[in-house]
């Protein structure tokens, strides 16, 4: 409604002039308004004095304010109802809620921030990502080691000289979307767990097991895995389409020539490990061979953990074209596992570093470990994987 060019006092004065006997036409001529406008004003202000007009104006203003407040409260209620369902617990979620309220309900930024309880500074400008160099390095490591979590990625960053707080590392890891979905197998019944004495020095106990995979057109092959339970070092990964008990005995002879004779070997009750060739080998070399209970792989936990890492980081990641291709990739992974990959059970050392550490104290390591490795050590270890 257009504001009148006459004040309430002027309008009441014109009405009093007309009521005192002045002609309506003369009043309209003197004040410059039409008769229709005069009678409208008289219908509204007739019989009032100046104080009554002021009170009427005040009531109209208060009524308008109340209407606006009611409309704002109803709109705020609608906005808050639309935000129900997801808890606004983090700054990022709150910022997104403010932007959604501004877009869907056409309200101001300040009003949306007050409703949701957000500082307007966090909405006006988007914070640029911090630590760009570290983020790039994390992406590079995760591209090569797709199954590494944030702890192992942090260890790889430390080797590059990038040290940081674990909470900060985890935040950057989550913001970059590097979280690894855990691969879970079907649930199985768990039996009793028989405790086993720990191997305190290398060659005190070895663990053996087989892992199966395919190459080419679904051609199956097997992998014989042998690890040292003390330093977690993988002693060999033998890949072939068929591995008999006699072949296992020959490979153990090769390992004894390189690493020395173990005091004990742990395995399951597979036919290769219970064959006459293995029984004859254990008797001739005077090695105690311990068989776990049937259906209790947890009793051979070290090799089972190694098998899980092998399958998770290599076998599930690669497609092998031929047996030779499988042997080459397995040999590369084995070197990375022993010399590069950190192990949390070893205090984030590699197995080779752990073996060297255990061989340092005087008189605490067998003679074969205390001596310097031969010049062709790497070539001999490489031939074991082929």
GROMACS .gro file of C-alpha atoms in nm:
model
  386
    1UNK     CA    1   0.000   0.000   0.000
    2UNK     CA    2   0.138   0.341  -0.105
    3UNK     CA    3   0.219   0.569   0.186
    4UNK     CA    4  -0.014   0.873   0.217
    5UNK     CA    5   0.138   1.217   0.162
    6UNK     CA    6  -0.064   1.348   0.458
    7UNK     CA    7   0.017   1.281   0.820
    8UNK     CA    8  -0.248   1.163   1.062
    9UNK     CA    9  -0.259   1.512   1.219
   10UNK     CA   10  -0.319   1.676   0.879
   11UNK     CA   11  -0.594   1.427   0.790
   12UNK     CA   12  -0.774   1.482   1.121
   13UNK     CA   13  -0.741   1.861   1.071
   14UNK     CA   14  -0.906   1.838   0.726
   15UNK     CA   15  -1.192   1.632   0.872
   16UNK     CA   16  -1.247   1.888   1.152
   17UNK     CA   17  -1.258   2.173   0.895
   18UNK     CA   18  -1.531   1.988   0.701
   19UNK     CA   19  -1.722   1.914   1.022
   20UNK     CA   20  -1.699   2.285   1.123
   21UNK     CA   21  -1.903   2.388   0.816
   22UNK     CA   22  -1.654   2.427   0.532
   23UNK     CA   23  -1.774   2.275   0.206
   24UNK     CA   24  -1.619   1.946   0.110
   25UNK     CA   25  -1.520   2.080  -0.234
   26UNK     CA   26  -1.344   2.377  -0.070
   27UNK     CA   27  -1.154   2.146   0.167
   28UNK     CA   28  -1.046   1.924  -0.123
   29UNK     CA   29  -0.939   2.228  -0.329
   30UNK     CA   30  -0.733   2.376  -0.046
   31UNK     CA   31  -0.549   2.053   0.034
   32UNK     CA   32  -0.523   1.913  -0.318
   33UNK     CA   33  -0.712   1.581  -0.304
   34UNK     CA   34  -1.019   1.438  -0.466
   35UNK     CA   35  -1.354   1.405  -0.285
   36UNK     CA   36  -1.334   1.024  -0.308
   37UNK     CA   37  -0.997   1.025  -0.131
   38UNK     CA   38  -1.133   1.267   0.131
   39UNK     CA   39  -1.427   1.043   0.216
   40UNK     CA   40  -1.196   0.735   0.236
   41UNK     CA   41  -0.978   0.916   0.484
   42UNK     CA   42  -1.282   1.032   0.677
   43UNK     CA   43  -1.416   0.675   0.697
   44UNK     CA   44  -1.086   0.566   0.848
   45UNK     CA   45  -1.001   0.862   1.074
   46UNK     CA   46  -1.345   1.014   1.147
   47UNK     CA   47  -1.411   1.070   1.519
   48UNK     CA   48  -1.044   1.032   1.616
   49UNK     CA   49  -0.794   1.271   1.758
   50UNK     CA   50  -0.417   1.268   1.699
   51UNK     CA   51  -0.338   1.027   1.985
   52UNK     CA   52  -0.593   0.772   1.856
   53UNK     CA   53  -0.436   0.784   1.510
   54UNK     CA   54  -0.092   0.727   1.652
   55UNK     CA   55  -0.212   0.425   1.846
   56UNK     CA   56  -0.377   0.286   1.531
   57UNK     CA   57  -0.051   0.326   1.340
   58UNK     CA   58   0.140   0.152   1.617
   59UNK     CA   59  -0.106  -0.139   1.621
   60UNK     CA   60  -0.082  -0.178   1.244
   61UNK     CA   61   0.298  -0.187   1.262
   62UNK     CA   62   0.296  -0.444   1.543
   63UNK     CA   63   0.044  -0.656   1.355
   64UNK     CA   64   0.267  -0.653   1.049
   65UNK     CA   65   0.569  -0.754   1.254
   66UNK     CA   66   0.379  -1.039   1.416
   67UNK     CA   67   0.270  -1.166   1.074
   68UNK     CA   68   0.628  -1.160   0.949
   69UNK     CA   69   0.754  -1.337   1.263
   70UNK     CA   70   0.489  -1.607   1.227
   71UNK     CA   71   0.576  -1.659   0.862
   72UNK     CA   72   0.949  -1.680   0.946
   73UNK     CA   73   0.886  -1.928   1.228
   74UNK     CA   74   0.675  -2.148   0.999
   75UNK     CA   75   0.948  -2.138   0.731
   76UNK     CA   76   1.218  -2.221   0.987
   77UNK     CA   77   1.010  -2.516   1.102
   78UNK     CA   78   0.981  -2.643   0.744
   79UNK     CA   79   1.355  -2.605   0.685
   80UNK     CA   80   1.443  -2.797   1.002
   81UNK     CA   81   1.196  -3.075   0.918
   82UNK     CA   82   1.362  -3.121   0.579
   83UNK     CA   83   1.698  -3.173   0.753
   84UNK     CA   84   1.575  -3.457   0.975
   85UNK     CA   85   1.711  -3.807   0.923
   86UNK     CA   86   2.088  -3.750   0.911
   87UNK     CA   87   2.268  -3.629   1.227
   88UNK     CA   88   2.457  -3.303   1.177
   89UNK     CA   89   2.767  -3.411   1.369
   90UNK     CA   90   3.060  -3.297   1.152
   91UNK     CA   91   3.145  -2.953   1.010
   92UNK     CA   92   3.129  -3.089   0.655
   93UNK     CA   93   2.776  -3.226   0.704
   94UNK     CA   94   2.660  -2.899   0.864
   95UNK     CA   95   2.802  -2.698   0.576
   96UNK     CA   96   2.623  -2.918   0.323
   97UNK     CA   97   2.298  -2.877   0.521
   98UNK     CA   98   2.330  -2.495   0.507
   99UNK     CA   99   2.385  -2.500   0.131
  100UNK     CA  100   2.088  -2.735   0.083
  101UNK     CA  101   1.859  -2.513   0.293
  102UNK     CA  102   1.964  -2.205   0.092
  103UNK     CA  103   1.901  -2.386  -0.236
  104UNK     CA  104   1.570  -2.555  -0.154
  105UNK     CA  105   1.398  -2.280   0.048
  106UNK     CA  106   1.549  -1.961  -0.095
  107UNK     CA  107   1.659  -1.821   0.241
  108UNK     CA  108   1.961  -1.608   0.320
  109UNK     CA  109   2.296  -1.752   0.416
  110UNK     CA  110   2.293  -1.582   0.756
  111UNK     CA  111   1.949  -1.721   0.838
  112UNK     CA  112   2.043  -2.075   0.735
  113UNK     CA  113   2.362  -2.057   0.944
  114UNK     CA  114   2.167  -1.943   1.252
  115UNK     CA  115   1.913  -2.225   1.210
  116UNK     CA  116   2.174  -2.501   1.181
  117UNK     CA  117   2.432  -2.347   1.414
  118UNK     CA  118   2.722  -2.295   1.174
  119UNK     CA  119   2.971  -2.011   1.158
  120UNK     CA  120   2.908  -1.824   0.829
  121UNK     CA  121   3.283  -1.817   0.763
  122UNK     CA  122   3.282  -2.192   0.703
  123UNK     CA  123   3.011  -2.155   0.438
  124UNK     CA  124   3.130  -1.846   0.253
  125UNK     CA  125   3.450  -2.003   0.129
  126UNK     CA  126   3.551  -2.364   0.078
  127UNK     CA  127   3.868  -2.457   0.260
  128UNK     CA  128   4.140  -2.572   0.020
  129UNK     CA  129   4.287  -2.917   0.088
  130UNK     CA  130   4.594  -2.911   0.311
  131UNK     CA  131   4.915  -3.113   0.280
  132UNK     CA  132   4.902  -3.150  -0.098
  133UNK     CA  133   5.246  -3.312  -0.111
  134UNK     CA  134   5.153  -3.576   0.147
  135UNK     CA  135   4.821  -3.644  -0.025
  136UNK     CA  136   4.998  -3.698  -0.356
  137UNK     CA  137   5.249  -3.934  -0.194
  138UNK     CA  138   4.965  -4.131  -0.029
  139UNK     CA  139   4.791  -4.165  -0.365
  140UNK     CA  140   5.112  -4.293  -0.526
  141UNK     CA  141   5.167  -4.553  -0.253
  142UNK     CA  142   4.803  -4.667  -0.257
  143UNK     CA  143   4.814  -4.703  -0.637
  144UNK     CA  144   5.096  -4.958  -0.604
  145UNK     CA  145   4.992  -5.117  -0.272
  146UNK     CA  146   4.617  -5.130  -0.305
  147UNK     CA  147   4.558  -5.339   0.008
  148UNK     CA  148   4.761  -5.125   0.250
  149UNK     CA  149   4.578  -4.946   0.530
  150UNK     CA  150   4.667  -4.607   0.670
  151UNK     CA  151   4.920  -4.744   0.921
  152UNK     CA  152   5.135  -4.915   0.659
  153UNK     CA  153   5.100  -4.618   0.424
  154UNK     CA  154   5.223  -4.403   0.713
  155UNK     CA  155   5.528  -4.626   0.750
  156UNK     CA  156   5.602  -4.593   0.379
  157UNK     CA  157   5.571  -4.214   0.413
  158UNK     CA  158   5.815  -4.217   0.706
  159UNK     CA  159   6.070  -4.381   0.480
  160UNK     CA  160   6.033  -4.078   0.253
  161UNK     CA  161   6.087  -3.845   0.548
  162UNK     CA  162   5.721  -3.748   0.594
  163UNK     CA  163   5.637  -3.776   0.964
  164UNK     CA  164   5.294  -3.687   1.100
  165UNK     CA  165   5.048  -3.747   1.381
  166UNK     CA  166   4.845  -4.072   1.344
  167UNK     CA  167   4.515  -3.881   1.374
  168UNK     CA  168   4.620  -3.643   1.100
  169UNK     CA  169   4.735  -3.935   0.885
  170UNK     CA  170   4.400  -4.109   0.931
  171UNK     CA  171   4.210  -3.790   0.843
  172UNK     CA  172   4.402  -3.744   0.518
  173UNK     CA  173   4.360  -4.116   0.443
  174UNK     CA  174   3.982  -4.091   0.479
  175UNK     CA  175   3.952  -3.761   0.289
  176UNK     CA  176   4.141  -3.910  -0.006
  177UNK     CA  177   3.901  -4.205  -0.016
  178UNK     CA  178   4.173  -4.469   0.028
  179UNK     CA  179   3.984  -4.688   0.275
  180UNK     CA  180   4.015  -5.055   0.186
  181UNK     CA  181   3.708  -5.275   0.198
  182UNK     CA  182   3.789  -5.579   0.404
  183UNK     CA  183   3.741  -5.905   0.222
  184UNK     CA  184   3.557  -6.141   0.449
  185UNK     CA  185   3.503  -6.508   0.391
  186UNK     CA  186   3.205  -6.706   0.502
  187UNK     CA  187   3.163  -6.765   0.874
  188UNK     CA  188   3.304  -7.090   1.001
  189UNK     CA  189   3.277  -7.271   1.333
  190UNK     CA  190   3.571  -7.201   1.559
  191UNK     CA  191   3.739  -7.472   1.757
  192UNK     CA  192   3.960  -7.447   2.062
  193UNK     CA  193   4.286  -7.258   2.024
  194UNK     CA  194   4.584  -7.454   2.151
  195UNK     CA  195   4.864  -7.218   2.265
  196UNK     CA  196   5.205  -7.280   2.110
  197UNK     CA  197   5.543  -7.167   2.248
  198UNK     CA  198   5.690  -6.869   2.063
  199UNK     CA  199   5.996  -6.909   1.842
  200UNK     CA  200   6.249  -6.671   1.995
  201UNK     CA  201   6.528  -6.715   1.739
  202UNK     CA  202   6.539  -6.787   1.364
  203UNK     CA  203   6.534  -7.153   1.263
  204UNK     CA  204   6.363  -7.261   1.584
  205UNK     CA  205   6.038  -7.331   1.398
  206UNK     CA  206   5.930  -7.330   1.033
  207UNK     CA  207   5.573  -7.346   0.907
  208UNK     CA  208   5.460  -7.506   0.580
  209UNK     CA  209   5.138  -7.494   0.383
  210UNK     CA  210   4.995  -7.500   0.030
  211UNK     CA  211   4.804  -7.225  -0.151
  212UNK     CA  212   4.612  -7.286  -0.475
  213UNK     CA  213   4.535  -7.055  -0.767
  214UNK     CA  214   4.481  -7.063  -1.145
  215UNK     CA  215   4.654  -6.939  -1.459
  216UNK     CA  216   4.548  -6.923  -1.824
  217UNK     CA  217   4.219  -7.093  -1.903
  218UNK     CA  218   4.144  -7.197  -1.544
  219UNK     CA  219   4.455  -7.415  -1.520
  220UNK     CA  220   4.522  -7.483  -1.154
  221UNK     CA  221   4.860  -7.465  -0.983
  222UNK     CA  222   4.982  -7.491  -0.625
  223UNK     CA  223   5.225  -7.284  -0.420
  224UNK     CA  224   5.438  -7.432  -0.142
  225UNK     CA  225   5.496  -7.162   0.121
  226UNK     CA  226   5.759  -7.192   0.393
  227UNK     CA  227   5.811  -6.922   0.658
  228UNK     CA  228   6.028  -6.878   0.964
  229UNK     CA  229   5.790  -6.820   1.257
  230UNK     CA  230   6.039  -6.606   1.448
  231UNK     CA  231   6.127  -6.334   1.195
  232UNK     CA  232   5.827  -6.398   0.965
  233UNK     CA  233   6.061  -6.432   0.670
  234UNK     CA  234   5.925  -6.620   0.371
  235UNK     CA  235   6.189  -6.878   0.289
  236UNK     CA  236   6.039  -6.994  -0.039
  237UNK     CA  237   5.734  -6.987  -0.262
  238UNK     CA  238   5.742  -7.285  -0.497
  239UNK     CA  239   5.480  -7.267  -0.774
  240UNK     CA  240   5.402  -7.570  -0.991
  241UNK     CA  241   5.107  -7.765  -1.127
  242UNK     CA  242   5.194  -8.062  -0.905
  243UNK     CA  243   5.408  -8.082  -0.592
  244UNK     CA  244   5.463  -8.424  -0.437
  245UNK     CA  245   5.608  -8.520  -0.101
  246UNK     CA  246   5.942  -8.601  -0.264
  247UNK     CA  247   5.947  -8.252  -0.421
  248UNK     CA  248   5.880  -8.097  -0.081
  249UNK     CA  249   6.173  -8.293   0.066
  250UNK     CA  250   6.405  -8.168  -0.213
  251UNK     CA  251   6.300  -7.806  -0.154
  252UNK     CA  252   6.358  -7.844   0.219
  253UNK     CA  253   6.711  -7.973   0.148
  254UNK     CA  254   6.775  -7.657  -0.057
  255UNK     CA  255   6.645  -7.436   0.223
  256UNK     CA  256   6.863  -7.614   0.482
  257UNK     CA  257   7.172  -7.545   0.268
  258UNK     CA  258   7.089  -7.171   0.262
  259UNK     CA  259   6.937  -7.098   0.604
  260UNK     CA  260   7.047  -7.389   0.819
  261UNK     CA  261   6.845  -7.674   0.972
  262UNK     CA  262   6.528  -7.590   1.169
  263UNK     CA  263   6.462  -7.735   1.511
  264UNK     CA  264   6.091  -7.795   1.437
  265UNK     CA  265   5.855  -7.783   1.141
  266UNK     CA  266   5.478  -7.730   1.174
  267UNK     CA  267   5.227  -7.832   0.906
  268UNK     CA  268   4.879  -7.972   0.858
  269UNK     CA  269   4.795  -8.336   0.782
  270UNK     CA  270   4.804  -8.306   0.403
  271UNK     CA  271   4.908  -8.611   0.204
  272UNK     CA  272   5.232  -8.443   0.090
  273UNK     CA  273   5.339  -8.374   0.449
  274UNK     CA  274   5.247  -8.719   0.577
  275UNK     CA  275   5.410  -8.908   0.290
  276UNK     CA  276   5.697  -9.154   0.336
  277UNK     CA  277   5.937  -8.912   0.169
  278UNK     CA  278   5.873  -8.647   0.435
  279UNK     CA  279   5.883  -8.894   0.722
  280UNK     CA  280   6.216  -9.029   0.590
  281UNK     CA  281   6.353  -8.672   0.550
  282UNK     CA  282   6.255  -8.571   0.905
  283UNK     CA  283   6.414  -8.886   1.046
  284UNK     CA  284   6.739  -8.849   0.848
  285UNK     CA  285   6.779  -8.479   0.936
  286UNK     CA  286   6.666  -8.523   1.298
  287UNK     CA  287   6.397  -8.251   1.266
  288UNK     CA  288   6.089  -8.263   1.487
  289UNK     CA  289   5.778  -8.248   1.268
  290UNK     CA  290   5.462  -8.126   1.443
  291UNK     CA  291   5.121  -8.191   1.284
  292UNK     CA  292   4.830  -7.971   1.389
  293UNK     CA  293   4.494  -8.122   1.478
  294UNK     CA  294   4.266  -8.190   1.179
  295UNK     CA  295   4.033  -7.900   1.110
  296UNK     CA  296   4.230  -7.663   1.338
  297UNK     CA  297   4.423  -7.424   1.107
  298UNK     CA  298   4.448  -7.171   1.392
  299UNK     CA  299   4.712  -7.399   1.546
  300UNK     CA  300   4.933  -7.305   1.249
  301UNK     CA  301   4.850  -6.935   1.271
  302UNK     CA  302   5.175  -6.792   1.133
  303UNK     CA  303   5.150  -6.960   0.793
  304UNK     CA  304   4.775  -6.897   0.777
  305UNK     CA  305   4.834  -6.525   0.834
  306UNK     CA  306   5.101  -6.530   0.563
  307UNK     CA  307   4.864  -6.710   0.325
  308UNK     CA  308   4.603  -6.439   0.387
  309UNK     CA  309   4.851  -6.164   0.298
  310UNK     CA  310   4.966  -6.355  -0.010
  311UNK     CA  311   4.613  -6.400  -0.137
  312UNK     CA  312   4.496  -6.052  -0.044
  313UNK     CA  313   4.793  -5.860  -0.187
  314UNK     CA  314   4.890  -6.079  -0.485
  315UNK     CA  315   4.664  -6.366  -0.586
  316UNK     CA  316   4.342  -6.163  -0.569
  317UNK     CA  317   4.507  -5.868  -0.744
  318UNK     CA  318   4.679  -6.040  -1.037
  319UNK     CA  319   4.569  -6.253  -1.333
  320UNK     CA  320   4.837  -6.501  -1.439
  321UNK     CA  321   4.869  -6.583  -1.808
  322UNK     CA  322   5.113  -6.872  -1.777
  323UNK     CA  323   5.292  -7.063  -1.505
  324UNK     CA  324   5.609  -6.869  -1.586
  325UNK     CA  325   5.422  -6.541  -1.547
  326UNK     CA  326   5.290  -6.659  -1.210
  327UNK     CA  327   5.640  -6.758  -1.092
  328UNK     CA  328   5.783  -6.421  -1.194
  329UNK     CA  329   5.516  -6.219  -1.013
  330UNK     CA  330   5.535  -6.443  -0.707
  331UNK     CA  331   5.915  -6.397  -0.690
  332UNK     CA  332   5.880  -6.017  -0.710
  333UNK     CA  333   5.614  -6.016  -0.439
  334UNK     CA  334   5.828  -6.242  -0.218
  335UNK     CA  335   6.122  -6.003  -0.238
  336UNK     CA  336   5.893  -5.711  -0.154
  337UNK     CA  337   5.743  -5.903   0.137
  338UNK     CA  338   6.083  -5.988   0.288
  339UNK     CA  339   6.279  -5.668   0.215
  340UNK     CA  340   6.034  -5.377   0.180
  341UNK     CA  341   5.695  -5.447   0.336
  342UNK     CA  342   5.674  -5.344   0.707
  343UNK     CA  343   5.531  -5.597   0.955
  344UNK     CA  344   5.341  -5.475   1.259
  345UNK     CA  345   5.423  -5.796   1.450
  346UNK     CA  346   5.795  -5.715   1.410
  347UNK     CA  347   5.768  -5.356   1.530
  348UNK     CA  348   5.724  -5.240   1.169
  349UNK     CA  349   6.056  -5.393   1.061
  350UNK     CA  350   6.093  -5.608   0.753
  351UNK     CA  351   6.168  -5.981   0.800
  352UNK     CA  352   6.524  -5.936   0.672
  353UNK     CA  353   6.583  -5.651   0.918
  354UNK     CA  354   6.440  -5.865   1.198
  355UNK     CA  355   6.671  -6.155   1.108
  356UNK     CA  356   6.975  -5.927   1.106
  357UNK     CA  357   6.870  -5.772   1.437
  358UNK     CA  358   6.838  -6.113   1.602
  359UNK     CA  359   7.178  -6.218   1.469
  360UNK     CA  360   7.362  -5.918   1.620
  361UNK     CA  361   7.404  -6.016   1.993
  362UNK     CA  362   7.720  -6.216   2.066
  363UNK     CA  363   7.656  -6.585   2.095
  364UNK     CA  364   7.282  -6.551   2.055
  365UNK     CA  365   7.257  -6.651   1.691
  366UNK     CA  366   7.353  -6.976   1.522
  367UNK     CA  367   7.678  -6.970   1.334
  368UNK     CA  368   7.512  -6.966   0.993
  369UNK     CA  369   7.326  -6.646   1.082
  370UNK     CA  370   7.624  -6.472   1.241
  371UNK     CA  371   7.834  -6.516   0.927
  372UNK     CA  372   7.814  -6.275   0.633
  373UNK     CA  373   7.578  -6.404   0.360
  374UNK     CA  374   7.758  -6.544   0.053
  375UNK     CA  375   7.791  -6.335  -0.262
  376UNK     CA  376   7.539  -6.546  -0.452
  377UNK     CA  377   7.284  -6.532  -0.168
  378UNK     CA  378   7.025  -6.336  -0.367
  379UNK     CA  379   7.060  -6.562  -0.674
  380UNK     CA  380   7.014  -6.872  -0.459
  381UNK     CA  381   6.703  -6.724  -0.292
  382UNK     CA  382   6.568  -6.621  -0.633
  383UNK     CA  383   6.607  -6.974  -0.769
  384UNK     CA  384   6.394  -7.106  -0.483
  385UNK     CA  385   6.096  -6.907  -0.611
  386UNK     CA  386   6.126  -7.037  -0.968
   0.00000   0.00000   0.00000
